[in-house]
Amino acid sequence: MSNESLPSWDQIPIGGIIVEPGNSINRYTGDWRTFKPIINNDKCIRCLLCWVYCPDGVIKILDREYIDSKGRKWDITLDIDYDHCKGCGICVEECPVDAIDFVEEVK
Amino acid sequence: MSRVKQKRLALNSNYAVAYAVRDVDVDVVAAYPITPQTTIMEKISEMIANGELDAELIHVESEHSALSAVVGASAAGARVFTATSSQGLELMHEILHIASGMRLPIVMAVPTRALSAPISIWNDYSDLMNTRDASWITFIASTAQEVYDSIVQAYMVAEDSRVLLPVMVAYDGFLMSHTYEPVEVPEDPGPIREITPRRDRITLDPDNPVTMGTITDPRWYYEIKYQQVKAMENAREVIEETSETLYRVLGRRYPPVEAYKTEDAEIAVLAYGGLFGTVQDAVDSMRSKGLNVGAIRLRQWRPFPVEELTHLLHNLDAIIVIDRAISYGASIQGPVALEVYPVASRMGLHVYSFIAGIGQRHVLERDIESMVSKALGYLDQGVTPLRSIYWGVRGGE
């Protein structure tokens, strides 16, 4: 079977070299997940270890204020890019205050 | 450009390789010692130490690493060289496919040697024949002079934008790698550098980032491998063009298959590497006895010269192919005979596959003469054995 809509052999860069840097953003890997990490911004101490350890750079540091249940005000809010998070669970493992839940994906 | 002034040196084929590497001004060399390749690298390191060649010589811990190192350097845009034999070539095998798949114009010299086990440091072509499907252009040289010229040509072919495939230059380990012959090399490398100019290709460049050797899913892989098929086809014309350029500059050229006294011959003996000289002498001797025998030499193993061979086989009734390697369990166990067969049989020729020279068992003129008389016997009876003939094996049929 061929994919007629895709480029033919002579339209592909030689050796399949990727000449357009940073195009992995176009590859959605979010559907690889079995378990989904969810950051609890109320428990989170903003140490950013999850951001450091994430192998795919999907921890999003949002420039958005957050006031937790004890009334403490944080300058940033954390979120996850679920289009690209593969669900490896490294952030869950590394979080020092267990602020990241890991829940089974239900489709 | 007119023919250049050359000086005549006494070189073995390994040293001829080193002189060519020097004259094309290679940037990066990586290799691991293995007999009978080692003296190539000894000579190159001597040239670097003496300031005759400005190159990085990377010492590595294995042949797998040697080829990996030149893959990296070539991807970064360097002109690279490596060499190996036997087990070293086997250890490189994985990276052979990566080098060709990444379309890197790497050049490698292979003084061929038998494979273990049992251990043999002596010559045959088992190592080279195992690289058959690795998508490397492959020349098999038969003189030290041709080894020098082929290394130069290898860069001209490999770096051509129509090709961009790696090239191997093979020749007999020991029988050529360690025997001295007169070799003409240009007095000044200038003309060699003129015919091997640096050419643009996509390389690793921080200003224009690219990714090479990436993963491809089933929608992409096939088309990228088909590019290699086309590159191998393009290599035929590029080899022909560069042969003409070399002839203009150095006064020497080597056809993909070389004929010797085949015009009026009824049977020809096809061989490759240094054995061709012995075959030519045997042909002379048989002709003096009134036999219509010729010789054919295969120089270009990949891409296989189907058209040129077809042309040479035109008047023949039969062809003997002498292989110095065994393809165990194959329909015809001589790897080259197996490729000659469809070309020759299409033209109605009988093909006689002889295995000889395994582990450097001597192949003498009288062996060639006996092979021819055995084949002529088959031809008279109109029979073609359905398997290869294992010449000189003790207790054989």
Coordinates of N, CA and C in Angstrom, one line a residue, chain B residues 28-151:
Chain B
V28 N 40.0 13.6 8.3 CA 39.9 12.8 9.6 C 40.0 11.3 9.2
V29 N 40.8 10.6 10.0 CA 41.1 9.2 9.8 C 40.8 8.5 11.1
A30 N 40.1 7.4 11.1 CA 39.9 6.6 12.4 C 40.0 5.2 12.0
A31 N 40.8 4.4 12.8 CA 40.9 3.0 12.5 C 41.4 2.3 13.7
Y32 N 41.2 0.9 13.7 CA 41.7 0.1 14.7 C 42.6 -1.0 14.0
P33 N 43.7 -1.3 14.7 CA 44.6 -2.2 14.0 C 44.1 -3.6 13.7
I34 N 44.2 -4.1 12.5 CA 44.0 -5.6 12.3 C 44.8 -6.0 11.1
T35 N 45.4 -7.1 11.2 CA 46.1 -7.7 10.0 C 45.1 -8.1 8.9
P36 N 45.4 -7.8 7.7 CA 46.6 -7.2 7.1 C 46.5 -5.7 6.8
Q37 N 45.5 -5.0 7.5 CA 45.3 -3.6 7.2 C 46.3 -2.7 7.9
T38 N 46.8 -3.1 9.0 CA 47.5 -2.2 9.9 C 48.6 -1.3 9.3
T39 N 49.3 -1.8 8.3 CA 50.4 -0.9 7.8 C 49.8 0.3 7.0
I40 N 48.6 0.3 6.6 CA 48.0 1.5 6.0 C 48.0 2.6 7.1
M41 N 47.5 2.3 8.3 CA 47.4 3.3 9.3 C 48.8 3.7 9.8
E42 N 49.7 2.7 9.8 CA 51.1 3.0 10.3 C 51.7 4.1 9.3
K43 N 51.5 3.9 8.0 CA 52.0 4.8 7.0 C 51.3 6.2 7.2
I44 N 50.0 6.2 7.4 CA 49.3 7.4 7.5 C 49.7 8.2 8.7
S45 N 49.9 7.5 9.9 CA 50.3 8.2 11.1 C 51.7 8.8 10.9
E46 N 52.6 8.0 10.1 CA 53.9 8.5 9.8 C 53.8 9.8 9.0
M47 N 52.9 9.8 8.0 CA 52.7 11.0 7.2 C 52.2 12.2 8.0
I48 N 51.3 11.9 8.9 CA 50.8 13.0 9.8 C 51.9 13.5 10.7
A49 N 52.7 12.6 11.3 CA 53.8 13.0 12.1 C 54.9 13.8 11.4
N50 N 55.1 13.5 10.1 CA 56.1 14.2 9.3 C 55.5 15.5 8.7
G51 N 54.3 15.8 9.0 CA 53.7 17.0 8.4 C 53.3 16.9 7.0
E52 N 53.3 15.7 6.4 CA 53.0 15.6 5.0 C 51.5 15.6 4.8
L53 N 50.7 15.2 5.9 CA 49.3 15.2 5.8 C 48.7 15.9 7.1
D54 N 47.8 16.9 6.8 CA 47.2 17.6 7.9 C 45.9 17.0 8.2
A55 N 45.9 15.9 9.1 CA 44.6 15.2 9.4 C 44.6 14.8 10.8
E56 N 43.3 14.7 11.4 CA 43.1 14.1 12.7 C 43.1 12.6 12.6
L57 N 44.0 11.9 13.3 CA 43.9 10.5 13.4 C 43.3 10.1 14.7
I58 N 42.1 9.5 14.7 CA 41.4 9.2 15.9 C 41.7 7.8 16.3
H59 N 42.3 7.6 17.5 CA 42.5 6.2 18.0 C 41.2 5.7 18.7
V60 N 40.7 4.6 18.3 CA 39.5 4.1 18.9 C 39.7 2.7 19.4
E61 N 38.6 2.2 20.1 CA 38.8 0.9 20.8 C 38.2 -0.3 20.0
S62 N 37.7 0.0 18.8 CA 37.2 -1.1 18.0 C 36.9 -0.6 16.6
E63 N 36.6 -1.5 15.7 CA 36.2 -1.1 14.3 C 34.9 -0.5 14.3
H64 N 34.0 -1.0 15.2 CA 32.6 -0.4 15.3 C 32.8 1.1 15.6
S65 N 33.7 1.4 16.5 CA 33.9 2.8 16.8 C 34.6 3.5 15.7
A66 N 35.5 2.8 15.0 CA 36.3 3.5 13.9 C 35.3 4.0 12.9
L67 N 34.4 3.2 12.4 CA 33.5 3.6 11.4 C 32.5 4.6 12.0
S68 N 32.1 4.4 13.2 CA 31.2 5.4 13.9 C 31.9 6.8 13.9
A69 N 33.1 6.8 14.3 CA 33.8 8.1 14.4 C 33.9 8.8 13.0
V70 N 34.1 8.0 11.9 CA 34.2 8.7 10.6 C 32.8 9.0 10.1
V71 N 31.8 8.3 10.6 CA 30.4 8.7 10.3 C 30.1 10.1 10.9
G72 N 30.5 10.3 12.1 CA 30.3 11.6 12.8 C 31.1 12.7 12.1
A73 N 32.3 12.4 11.8 CA 33.2 13.4 11.1 C 32.6 13.8 9.7
S74 N 32.2 12.7 9.0 CA 31.7 13.0 7.7 C 30.4 13.8 7.7
A75 N 29.5 13.4 8.7 CA 28.3 14.2 8.9 C 28.6 15.6 9.2
A76 N 29.7 15.9 9.9 CA 30.0 17.3 10.2 C 30.7 18.0 9.0
G77 N 30.9 17.3 7.9 CA 31.5 17.9 6.7 C 32.9 17.5 6.4
A78 N 33.6 16.7 7.2 CA 35.0 16.4 6.9 C 35.1 15.3 5.8
R79 N 36.2 15.4 5.1 CA 36.6 14.3 4.2 C 37.3 13.2 5.0
V80 N 36.8 12.0 5.0 CA 37.2 11.0 6.0 C 37.7 9.7 5.3
F81 N 38.5 8.9 6.1 CA 39.0 7.7 5.6 C 39.1 6.7 6.8
T82 N 38.8 5.4 6.4 CA 39.1 4.3 7.4 C 39.5 3.1 6.6
A83 N 40.0 2.1 7.3 CA 40.4 0.8 6.6 C 40.2 -0.3 7.6
T84 N 40.0 -1.5 7.1 CA 39.9 -2.6 8.0 C 40.0 -3.9 7.1
S85 N 40.0 -5.0 7.8 CA 40.0 -6.4 7.2 C 39.2 -7.3 8.0
S86 N 38.7 -8.4 7.4 CA 38.2 -9.6 8.1 C 37.3 -9.3 9.3
Q87 N 37.6 -9.7 10.5 CA 36.8 -9.6 11.7 C 36.4 -8.1 11.9
G88 N 37.3 -7.2 11.6 CA 37.1 -5.8 11.7 C 35.9 -5.3 10.9
L89 N 35.9 -5.8 9.6 CA 34.8 -5.5 8.7 C 33.5 -6.0 9.2
E90 N 33.6 -7.2 9.8 CA 32.3 -7.8 10.4 C 31.8 -7.0 11.5
L91 N 32.8 -6.5 12.4 CA 32.4 -5.7 13.5 C 31.8 -4.4 13.1
M92 N 32.2 -3.9 11.9 CA 31.7 -2.7 11.4 C 30.3 -2.8 10.7
H93 N 29.9 -4.1 10.6 CA 28.7 -4.3 9.7 C 27.5 -3.5 9.9
E94 N 27.2 -3.3 11.2 CA 26.0 -2.5 11.6 C 26.1 -1.1 11.0
I95 N 27.3 -0.5 11.2 CA 27.6 0.9 10.8 C 27.7 1.0 9.3
L96 N 28.1 -0.1 8.6 CA 28.1 0.0 7.1 C 26.8 0.5 6.6
H97 N 25.7 0.0 7.1 CA 24.4 0.3 6.7 C 24.0 1.7 7.1
I98 N 24.5 2.1 8.3 CA 24.2 3.5 8.7 C 24.9 4.5 7.9
A99 N 26.2 4.2 7.5 CA 26.9 5.1 6.7 C 26.3 5.3 5.4
S100 N 25.8 4.3 4.7 CA 25.2 4.4 3.4 C 23.8 5.0 3.5
G101 N 23.1 4.6 4.6 CA 21.7 5.2 4.8 C 21.8 6.6 5.1
M102 N 22.8 7.1 5.7 CA 22.9 8.6 6.0 C 23.6 9.3 4.9
R103 N 23.9 8.5 3.8 CA 24.4 9.1 2.5 C 25.7 9.8 2.7
L104 N 26.6 9.2 3.5 CA 27.9 9.9 3.8 C 29.0 9.3 2.9
P105 N 29.8 10.3 2.3 CA 30.8 9.9 1.3 C 32.1 9.4 1.9
I106 N 32.0 8.3 2.7 CA 33.1 7.7 3.4 C 33.9 6.8 2.4
V107 N 35.2 6.8 2.5 CA 36.0 5.9 1.7 C 36.8 5.0 2.7
M108 N 36.7 3.7 2.3 CA 37.4 2.7 3.2 C 38.2 1.7 2.3
A109 N 39.4 1.4 2.7 CA 40.2 0.4 2.1 C 40.0 -0.9 2.8
V110 N 39.9 -2.0 2.0 CA 39.7 -3.3 2.6 C 40.7 -4.3 1.9
P111 N 41.9 -4.5 2.5 CA 42.7 -5.6 2.1 C 42.1 -6.9 2.7
T112 N 41.5 -7.7 1.8 CA 40.6 -8.8 2.2 C 41.3 -9.9 2.9
R113 N 40.6 -10.6 3.8 CA 41.2 -11.6 4.6 C 40.0 -12.6 5.0
A114 N 40.4 -13.9 5.2 CA 39.5 -14.9 5.5 C 38.8 -14.6 6.9
L115 N 37.7 -15.2 7.2 CA 37.0 -15.0 8.4 C 37.2 -16.2 9.4
S116 N 37.2 -15.9 10.7 CA 37.2 -16.9 11.7 C 35.8 -17.5 11.8
A117 N 35.6 -18.7 12.4 CA 36.6 -19.7 12.8 C 36.8 -20.8 11.7
P118 N 37.8 -21.6 11.6 CA 39.0 -21.4 12.4 C 39.8 -20.1 12.0
I119 N 40.6 -19.6 12.9 CA 41.3 -18.3 12.6 C 42.2 -18.5 11.4
S120 N 42.1 -17.5 10.5 CA 43.1 -17.5 9.4 C 43.4 -16.0 9.2
I121 N 44.7 -15.7 9.2 CA 45.1 -14.3 8.9 C 45.3 -14.1 7.5
W122 N 45.2 -15.2 6.7 CA 45.5 -15.2 5.3 C 44.3 -14.7 4.4
N123 N 44.6 -14.6 3.1 CA 43.6 -14.0 2.2 C 42.5 -14.9 1.8
D124 N 41.3 -14.4 1.7 CA 40.3 -14.7 0.7 C 39.3 -13.6 0.8
Y125 N 38.1 -13.7 0.1 CA 37.2 -12.6 0.0 C 35.9 -12.8 0.8
S126 N 36.0 -13.6 1.8 CA 34.8 -13.9 2.6 C 34.3 -12.6 3.3
D127 N 35.3 -11.8 3.8 CA 34.9 -10.6 4.5 C 34.2 -9.6 3.6
L128 N 34.7 -9.4 2.4 CA 34.2 -8.4 1.5 C 32.8 -8.8 1.0
M129 N 32.7 -10.1 0.7 CA 31.4 -10.6 0.1 C 30.2 -10.5 1.1
N130 N 30.6 -10.5 2.4 CA 29.5 -10.3 3.4 C 28.9 -8.9 3.4
T131 N 29.6 -8.0 2.8 CA 29.1 -6.6 2.7 C 28.3 -6.3 1.5
R132 N 28.0 -7.3 0.8 CA 27.3 -7.2 -0.5 C 26.1 -6.3 -0.5
D133 N 25.3 -6.4 0.5 CA 24.0 -5.6 0.4 C 24.0 -4.4 1.3
A134 N 25.2 -3.9 1.6 CA 25.3 -2.7 2.5 C 25.2 -1.4 1.8
S135 N 25.0 -1.4 0.5 CA 24.8 -0.2 -0.3 C 26.1 0.6 -0.3
W136 N 27.2 0.0 -0.3 CA 28.5 0.6 -0.6 C 29.0 0.4 -2.0
I137 N 29.4 1.4 -2.7 CA 30.0 1.2 -4.0 C 31.3 0.4 -3.7
T138 N 31.6 -0.6 -4.5 CA 32.8 -1.4 -4.2 C 33.6 -1.7 -5.4
F139 N 34.9 -1.3 -5.3 CA 35.9 -1.6 -6.4 C 36.8 -2.7 -5.8
I140 N 37.1 -3.7 -6.7 CA 38.2 -4.7 -6.3 C 39.4 -4.4 -7.3
A141 N 40.5 -4.0 -6.7 CA 41.6 -3.6 -7.5 C 42.5 -4.8 -7.7
S142 N 43.3 -4.8 -8.8 CA 44.2 -6.0 -9.0 C 45.7 -5.6 -9.0
T143 N 46.0 -4.3 -8.9 CA 47.4 -4.0 -8.8 C 47.5 -2.8 -7.8
A144 N 48.7 -2.6 -7.3 CA 48.9 -1.5 -6.3 C 48.7 -0.2 -7.0
Q145 N 49.0 -0.1 -8.3 CA 48.8 1.1 -9.0 C 47.3 1.4 -9.1
E146 N 46.5 0.4 -9.3 CA 45.0 0.6 -9.4 C 44.5 0.9 -8.0
V147 N 45.1 0.4 -7.0 CA 44.7 0.7 -5.6 C 44.8 2.2 -5.4
Y148 N 46.0 2.8 -5.7 CA 46.2 4.2 -5.6 C 45.1 5.0 -6.4
D149 N 45.0 4.7 -7.6 CA 44.1 5.4 -8.5 C 42.6 5.2 -8.0
S150 N 42.3 4.1 -7.5 CA 40.9 3.8 -7.1 C 40.5 4.6 -5.8
I151 N 41.5 4.8 -4.9 CA 41.2 5.6 -3.7 C 40.9 7.0 -4.2

